[in-house]
Amino acid sequence: MMKSVSERMVQNNMSTDDRIKQALECIDSALESIHTNESWLEYLRFQSLFYRYSAQNTILIFAQRPEASYVMGMKSWNKIGRQVVKGSHAIKIMAPCYKKIKILVEPKDKSQYFDAEAEYETKKVISGFRIANVFDIQDTTGD
């Protein structure tokens, strides 16, 4: 029997790279399933609910839980007074990983520039992705 998308995404014994590859394969297969006008309209209606999420993450949510209406991470649900029901299955999405890098600030007068006097600014850049868990509002209780 073929495992569903959400069952395949749940495997915890995989490396991060393998999970990302699996998520990308899930996106590809979900896109292949959107091949009729009806399925395209269904996806667009779904996409309109998740305008805060990237196209990739919206497709991942759609592939794993097409009936989802509003998703957030567990901590975000807790902050607004809702708790995730024990035993609920997470929806897997791709979350960016950031790192701080130092960038050399170009001096205005380059003729009098010395390496020892160089100024740097710190900038946050995306260094990769990881798999993160979100839950639909149907999987929560509370105010």
PDB file of C-alpha atoms in Angstrom:
ATOM      1  CA  MET A   1       0.000   0.000   0.000  1.00  0.00           C
ATOM      2  CA  MET A   2       1.290   3.476  -0.950  1.00  0.00           C
ATOM      3  CA  LYS A   3       1.942   5.794   2.006  1.00  0.00           C
ATOM      4  CA  SER A   4       0.184   9.149   1.992  1.00  0.00           C
ATOM      5  CA  VAL A   5       2.183  12.361   1.654  1.00  0.00           C
ATOM      6  CA  SER A   6       1.794  13.201   5.340  1.00  0.00           C
ATOM      7  CA  GLU A   7       2.880   9.702   6.410  1.00  0.00           C
ATOM      8  CA  ARG A   8       5.999   9.950   4.250  1.00  0.00           C
ATOM      9  CA  MET A   9       6.828  13.405   5.644  1.00  0.00           C
ATOM     10  CA  VAL A  10       6.596  12.190   9.275  1.00  0.00           C
ATOM     11  CA  GLN A  11       9.658   9.941   9.291  1.00  0.00           C
ATOM     12  CA  ASN A  12      11.932  11.271  12.058  1.00  0.00           C
ATOM     13  CA  ASN A  13      14.966   9.062  11.450  1.00  0.00           C
ATOM     14  CA  MET A  14      16.011  10.959   8.314  1.00  0.00           C
ATOM     15  CA  SER A  15      18.744  13.563   7.975  1.00  0.00           C
ATOM     16  CA  THR A  16      17.784  17.189   7.400  1.00  0.00           C
ATOM     17  CA  ASP A  17      18.988  17.000   3.795  1.00  0.00           C
ATOM     18  CA  ASP A  18      16.830  13.916   3.183  1.00  0.00           C
ATOM     19  CA  ARG A  19      13.804  15.645   4.741  1.00  0.00           C
ATOM     20  CA  ILE A  20      14.315  18.675   2.496  1.00  0.00           C
ATOM     21  CA  LYS A  21      14.639  16.421  -0.572  1.00  0.00           C
ATOM     22  CA  GLN A  22      11.460  14.633   0.472  1.00  0.00           C
ATOM     23  CA  ALA A  23       9.644  17.959   0.883  1.00  0.00           C
ATOM     24  CA  LEU A  24      10.747  19.058  -2.588  1.00  0.00           C
ATOM     25  CA  GLU A  25       9.552  15.739  -4.039  1.00  0.00           C
ATOM     26  CA  CYS A  26       6.234  16.278  -2.252  1.00  0.00           C
ATOM     27  CA  ILE A  27       5.950  19.712  -3.885  1.00  0.00           C
ATOM     28  CA  ASP A  28       6.669  18.207  -7.315  1.00  0.00           C
ATOM     29  CA  SER A  29       4.078  15.454  -6.942  1.00  0.00           C
ATOM     30  CA  ALA A  30       1.476  17.902  -5.598  1.00  0.00           C
ATOM     31  CA  LEU A  31       2.049  20.195  -8.569  1.00  0.00           C
ATOM     32  CA  GLU A  32       1.645  17.265 -10.954  1.00  0.00           C
ATOM     33  CA  SER A  33      -1.722  16.490  -9.367  1.00  0.00           C
ATOM     34  CA  ILE A  34      -2.980  20.016 -10.177  1.00  0.00           C
ATOM     35  CA  HIS A  35      -3.632  19.389 -13.858  1.00  0.00           C
ATOM     36  CA  THR A  36      -7.292  20.241 -14.453  1.00  0.00           C
ATOM     37  CA  ASN A  37      -9.155  23.521 -14.304  1.00  0.00           C
ATOM     38  CA  GLU A  38     -11.099  22.267 -11.285  1.00  0.00           C
ATOM     39  CA  SER A  39      -8.013  21.219  -9.335  1.00  0.00           C
ATOM     40  CA  TRP A  40      -6.302  24.494 -10.246  1.00  0.00           C
ATOM     41  CA  LEU A  41      -9.280  26.512  -8.943  1.00  0.00           C
ATOM     42  CA  GLU A  42      -9.359  24.394  -5.777  1.00  0.00           C
ATOM     43  CA  TYR A  43      -5.665  25.102  -5.202  1.00  0.00           C
ATOM     44  CA  LEU A  44      -6.120  28.843  -5.850  1.00  0.00           C
ATOM     45  CA  ARG A  45      -8.949  28.989  -3.281  1.00  0.00           C
ATOM     46  CA  PHE A  46      -6.642  27.204  -0.851  1.00  0.00           C
ATOM     47  CA  GLN A  47      -3.732  29.531  -1.685  1.00  0.00           C
ATOM     48  CA  SER A  48      -5.891  32.551  -0.846  1.00  0.00           C
ATOM     49  CA  LEU A  49      -6.131  31.304   2.760  1.00  0.00           C
ATOM     50  CA  PHE A  50      -2.354  31.079   3.138  1.00  0.00           C
ATOM     51  CA  TYR A  51      -1.145  34.353   1.620  1.00  0.00           C
ATOM     52  CA  ARG A  52       1.413  34.740   4.439  1.00  0.00           C
ATOM     53  CA  TYR A  53       3.176  31.516   3.433  1.00  0.00           C
ATOM     54  CA  SER A  54       5.502  30.952   0.494  1.00  0.00           C
ATOM     55  CA  ALA A  55       4.174  29.164  -2.586  1.00  0.00           C
ATOM     56  CA  GLN A  56       6.273  26.106  -1.672  1.00  0.00           C
ATOM     57  CA  ASN A  57       4.901  25.934   1.862  1.00  0.00           C
ATOM     58  CA  THR A  58       1.335  26.457   0.666  1.00  0.00           C
ATOM     59  CA  ILE A  59       1.741  23.507  -1.694  1.00  0.00           C
ATOM     60  CA  LEU A  60       3.187  21.403   1.142  1.00  0.00           C
ATOM     61  CA  ILE A  61       0.246  22.289   3.386  1.00  0.00           C
ATOM     62  CA  PHE A  62      -2.208  21.562   0.557  1.00  0.00           C
ATOM     63  CA  ALA A  63      -0.593  18.179  -0.154  1.00  0.00           C
ATOM     64  CA  GLN A  64      -0.669  17.090   3.489  1.00  0.00           C
ATOM     65  CA  ARG A  65      -3.916  18.648   4.694  1.00  0.00           C
ATOM     66  CA  PRO A  66      -6.156  19.974   1.900  1.00  0.00           C
ATOM     67  CA  GLU A  67      -8.894  20.829   4.418  1.00  0.00           C
ATOM     68  CA  ALA A  68      -6.576  23.089   6.497  1.00  0.00           C
ATOM     69  CA  SER A  69      -7.816  26.636   7.015  1.00  0.00           C
ATOM     70  CA  TYR A  70      -5.342  28.377   9.364  1.00  0.00           C
ATOM     71  CA  VAL A  71      -1.949  27.038  10.474  1.00  0.00           C
ATOM     72  CA  MET A  72       0.715  28.131  12.952  1.00  0.00           C
ATOM     73  CA  GLY A  73       3.495  26.572  14.981  1.00  0.00           C
ATOM     74  CA  MET A  74       2.840  25.226  18.472  1.00  0.00           C
ATOM     75  CA  LYS A  75       4.451  28.208  20.241  1.00  0.00           C
ATOM     76  CA  SER A  76       2.394  30.644  18.178  1.00  0.00           C
ATOM     77  CA  TRP A  77      -0.810  28.813  19.082  1.00  0.00           C
ATOM     78  CA  ASN A  78       0.190  28.876  22.762  1.00  0.00           C
ATOM     79  CA  LYS A  79       0.866  32.633  22.647  1.00  0.00           C
ATOM     80  CA  ILE A  80      -2.734  33.293  21.602  1.00  0.00           C
ATOM     81  CA  GLY A  81      -4.207  30.977  24.227  1.00  0.00           C
ATOM     82  CA  ARG A  82      -4.741  27.838  22.176  1.00  0.00           C
ATOM     83  CA  GLN A  83      -3.135  24.433  22.730  1.00  0.00           C
ATOM     84  CA  VAL A  84      -2.420  21.736  20.182  1.00  0.00           C
ATOM     85  CA  VAL A  85      -4.437  18.597  20.909  1.00  0.00           C
ATOM     86  CA  LYS A  86      -2.211  15.726  22.013  1.00  0.00           C
ATOM     87  CA  GLY A  87      -1.770  13.178  19.215  1.00  0.00           C
ATOM     88  CA  SER A  88      -2.344  15.697  16.403  1.00  0.00           C
ATOM     89  CA  HIS A  89      -0.172  15.147  13.360  1.00  0.00           C
ATOM     90  CA  ALA A  90       1.982  18.106  12.365  1.00  0.00           C
ATOM     91  CA  ILE A  91       2.010  19.546   8.882  1.00  0.00           C
ATOM     92  CA  LYS A  92       5.601  19.722   7.683  1.00  0.00           C
ATOM     93  CA  ILE A  93       6.799  22.914   5.987  1.00  0.00           C
ATOM     94  CA  MET A  94      10.185  24.354   5.050  1.00  0.00           C
ATOM     95  CA  ALA A  95      11.489  27.056   7.396  1.00  0.00           C
ATOM     96  CA  PRO A  96      14.537  29.203   6.630  1.00  0.00           C
ATOM     97  CA  CYS A  97      17.685  28.989   8.751  1.00  0.00           C
ATOM     98  CA  TYR A  98      19.525  32.258   9.252  1.00  0.00           C
ATOM     99  CA  LYS A  99      23.101  33.121  10.031  1.00  0.00           C
ATOM    100  CA  LYS A 100      24.789  36.424  10.725  1.00  0.00           C
ATOM    101  CA  ILE A 101      27.589  37.543   8.461  1.00  0.00           C
ATOM    102  CA  LYS A 102      29.865  40.559   8.616  1.00  0.00           C
ATOM    103  CA  ILE A 103      29.950  42.737   5.522  1.00  0.00           C
ATOM    104  CA  LEU A 104      32.647  45.280   4.842  1.00  0.00           C
ATOM    105  CA  VAL A 105      31.258  48.810   4.624  1.00  0.00           C
ATOM    106  CA  GLU A 106      32.911  50.624   1.746  1.00  0.00           C
ATOM    107  CA  PRO A 107      34.608  53.840   2.894  1.00  0.00           C
ATOM    108  CA  LYS A 108      33.627  57.112   1.221  1.00  0.00           C
ATOM    109  CA  ASP A 109      37.232  58.046   0.540  1.00  0.00           C
ATOM    110  CA  LYS A 110      38.891  54.882  -0.787  1.00  0.00           C
ATOM    111  CA  SER A 111      42.250  56.601  -1.237  1.00  0.00           C
ATOM    112  CA  GLN A 112      42.764  56.711   2.520  1.00  0.00           C
ATOM    113  CA  TYR A 113      41.473  53.246   3.295  1.00  0.00           C
ATOM    114  CA  PHE A 114      43.354  50.914   5.646  1.00  0.00           C
ATOM    115  CA  ASP A 115      42.303  47.356   6.517  1.00  0.00           C
ATOM    116  CA  ALA A 116      42.781  47.982  10.224  1.00  0.00           C
ATOM    117  CA  GLU A 117      40.251  50.798  10.107  1.00  0.00           C
ATOM    118  CA  ALA A 118      37.625  48.860   8.175  1.00  0.00           C
ATOM    119  CA  GLU A 119      34.030  49.077   9.345  1.00  0.00           C
ATOM    120  CA  TYR A 120      31.744  46.096   9.230  1.00  0.00           C
ATOM    121  CA  GLU A 121      28.017  45.706   9.525  1.00  0.00           C
ATOM    122  CA  THR A 122      26.209  42.543  10.533  1.00  0.00           C
ATOM    123  CA  LYS A 123      23.529  41.179   8.238  1.00  0.00           C
ATOM    124  CA  LYS A 124      21.192  38.181   8.601  1.00  0.00           C
ATOM    125  CA  VAL A 125      21.104  35.920   5.535  1.00  0.00           C
ATOM    126  CA  ILE A 126      19.339  32.660   4.780  1.00  0.00           C
ATOM    127  CA  SER A 127      21.841  29.825   5.049  1.00  0.00           C
ATOM    128  CA  GLY A 128      19.502  26.932   4.273  1.00  0.00           C
ATOM    129  CA  PHE A 129      16.208  25.354   5.228  1.00  0.00           C
ATOM    130  CA  ARG A 130      14.892  22.935   7.818  1.00  0.00           C
ATOM    131  CA  ILE A 131      11.607  21.126   8.250  1.00  0.00           C
ATOM    132  CA  ALA A 132       9.261  22.806  10.740  1.00  0.00           C
ATOM    133  CA  ASN A 133       5.951  21.666  12.207  1.00  0.00           C
ATOM    134  CA  VAL A 134       2.726  23.645  11.969  1.00  0.00           C
ATOM    135  CA  PHE A 135      -0.774  22.691  13.070  1.00  0.00           C
ATOM    136  CA  ASP A 136      -4.183  23.554  11.685  1.00  0.00           C
ATOM    137  CA  ILE A 137      -6.689  25.356  13.890  1.00  0.00           C
ATOM    138  CA  GLN A 138      -8.796  22.148  13.840  1.00  0.00           C
ATOM    139  CA  ASP A 139      -5.968  20.511  15.830  1.00  0.00           C
ATOM    140  CA  THR A 140      -6.192  23.057  18.657  1.00  0.00           C
ATOM    141  CA  THR A 141      -8.407  23.858  21.620  1.00  0.00           C
ATOM    142  CA  GLY A 142      -8.786  26.972  23.729  1.00  0.00           C
ATOM    143  CA  ASP A 143      -9.945  30.551  23.503  1.00  0.00           C
TER     144      ASP A 143
END
